[in-house]
Amino acid sequence: MNRGSVLVVGGGLAGITAALDCASAGFRVSLLEARPRLGGATYSFRRGELVVDTGQHVLLRCYTEYLGLLDRLGVGDAVPVQHRLHVPVLAPQRRPTALRRWALPAPAHLLPALLGYRALPAAERAGVARTALLLRHLDPDDRALDALSLGEWLRARGESHRTIEALWGLLAVAALNAEPDEASMMLAAKVFRTGVLDRAASADIGVPRRSLGELHGEAGLRALEAAGVAVRTRCKARGIRRWGEGFRVAVQDSGGASTVDVDSVVLAVPHPAAAALVADLPVPEAASWSRLSSAPILNVHVHYDRKVTGRAMAAALDSPVQWVFDRTSISGVERGQYLALSQSAAHDHIHLRTERLRELFLPALVELFPAARRAEVLDFFVTREPRATFRQAPGTAALRPPTRTRVPGLVLAGAWTATGWPDTTEGAVRSGARAAEVVDLDQRARHGVEVTA
């Protein structure tokens, strides 16, 4: 049977996954990426002696599809996962505490940690443990939960402002890129059940030991070329229209405008770009994709002339700082220490001038790491991701489209589609795998082969 040709538009994690899976299924696959490199929003650049990732990415042990992709790309050993969840939690002028799991089966693995979490008043810790047990009984696929925010749901169960801020918000803002009152309860249920409560080891954290450019872009290109995928970077898709039983895609590269004729197209690009590309096709639901909107992440980078902390990673409370990571080794720093701050839901900070951010964050770091008071700042800069994720607010479940469109052979991929997951690397990889499955099923149906799923 002629397996046909597939064009994947977009070279992020969703596109890389879809292309590899389609190639494995026997299709002739081409991939277009408008940027000069693969990896989508996850990439690196050089600044002096530093190798800088645009943002700090971590994974959880429950990110099984993403971990599988890293293994497939030959870089699985570059993201070691904690033996057991342990997150130091710092606050100015207070003793450090930690979120950690015990060597107990779920959900008991977290109860001792919650009862001993010193960031909360002792009187409120038992209530937090009860709420965790209630969360474990929620169905993450229950659409009714998408009408609520996480903050609403927590307050209805007696959670105080402090518990929401110091525990639930600490985790939810990082996972959903949204404050509790702006976060879909349906997605929050997915985060807390799959990521924290259902299995003891699910929330163990992995932090890359290589740059994102190596991890996704370079490794992805090697794997795609080895699989026989024709990769074209600096090549932008301009429009898609039906052509016979397939598609004609208008593209633009350094050589000028041209067209590509294929049997199937996988659109693995952000939702605004996807909507523009299907403008000439009968995909009326594309008009609603813009309502997914976007949410920003700000990354603050500080290079000190000396070591100011021995912590590889920490979360912060009662501080402008949210999460801080030591990136000295991964970035090739030969002098001092390089810290990166990851600031999610950064609506208030994303447009501030760098000098204003310096005035805000350097004193905040001194409060968390007193040794920074004696250190010289060799470099301070920021990287901004104004559209880091879609806005994961109540009501978004109805806006996230399925993989299969109304146009046979036109398939969607990306963490913004209806994966059942938040906008994460895991969601992106799962969307790419599902897109390849749909391409295969549609092609089999087109050729009269029995389809069972």
PDB file of N, CA and C in Angstrom, residues 3 46 57 95 159 189 193 204 396 422 444 452:
ATOM      1  N   ARG A   3       1.930   4.493   1.193  1.00  0.00           N
ATOM      2  CA  ARG A   3       1.685   5.166   2.466  1.00  0.00           C
ATOM      3  C   ARG A   3       1.481   6.662   2.289  1.00  0.00           C
ATOM      4  N   ARG A  46      23.900  32.029  22.831  1.00  0.00           N
ATOM      5  CA  ARG A  46      25.127  32.389  23.540  1.00  0.00           C
ATOM      6  C   ARG A  46      25.114  33.861  23.910  1.00  0.00           C
ATOM      7  N   HIS A  57      13.250  24.910  31.867  1.00  0.00           N
ATOM      8  CA  HIS A  57      12.259  23.843  31.764  1.00  0.00           C
ATOM      9  C   HIS A  57      12.650  22.700  32.691  1.00  0.00           C
ATOM     10  N   ARG A  95      13.150  30.491  58.355  1.00  0.00           N
ATOM     11  CA  ARG A  95      13.866  29.241  58.151  1.00  0.00           C
ATOM     12  C   ARG A  95      13.363  28.553  56.890  1.00  0.00           C
ATOM     13  N   GLU A 159     -10.068  26.530  52.302  1.00  0.00           N
ATOM     14  CA  GLU A 159      -8.651  26.881  52.244  1.00  0.00           C
ATOM     15  C   GLU A 159      -8.488  28.401  52.414  1.00  0.00           C
ATOM     16  N   ALA A 189      -6.970  19.953  38.363  1.00  0.00           N
ATOM     17  CA  ALA A 189      -7.204  18.580  38.797  1.00  0.00           C
ATOM     18  C   ALA A 189      -6.235  17.625  38.104  1.00  0.00           C
ATOM     19  N   ARG A 193      -3.712  15.562  40.391  1.00  0.00           N
ATOM     20  CA  ARG A 193      -3.923  14.113  40.421  1.00  0.00           C
ATOM     21  C   ARG A 193      -2.784  13.377  39.724  1.00  0.00           C
ATOM     22  N   ASP A 204       8.390  13.555  41.113  1.00  0.00           N
ATOM     23  CA  ASP A 204       9.849  13.670  41.170  1.00  0.00           C
ATOM     24  C   ASP A 204      10.317  14.509  39.989  1.00  0.00           C
ATOM     25  N   THR A 396     -11.562  27.117  28.901  1.00  0.00           N
ATOM     26  CA  THR A 396     -10.696  26.833  27.748  1.00  0.00           C
ATOM     27  C   THR A 396     -10.877  25.422  27.193  1.00  0.00           C
ATOM     28  N   PRO A 422      -2.155  20.122  30.662  1.00  0.00           N
ATOM     29  CA  PRO A 422      -1.816  21.542  30.542  1.00  0.00           C
ATOM     30  C   PRO A 422      -0.817  21.771  29.410  1.00  0.00           C
ATOM     31  N   ARG A 444      -5.412   5.048   6.023  1.00  0.00           N
ATOM     32  CA  ARG A 444      -5.927   3.684   5.872  1.00  0.00           C
ATOM     33  C   ARG A 444      -7.381   3.708   5.427  1.00  0.00           C
ATOM     34  N   THR A 452      -9.920   0.225  13.115  1.00  0.00           N
ATOM     35  CA  THR A 452     -10.573  -0.227  14.351  1.00  0.00           C
ATOM     36  C   THR A 452     -10.565   0.812  15.449  1.00  0.00           C
TER      37      THR A 452
END
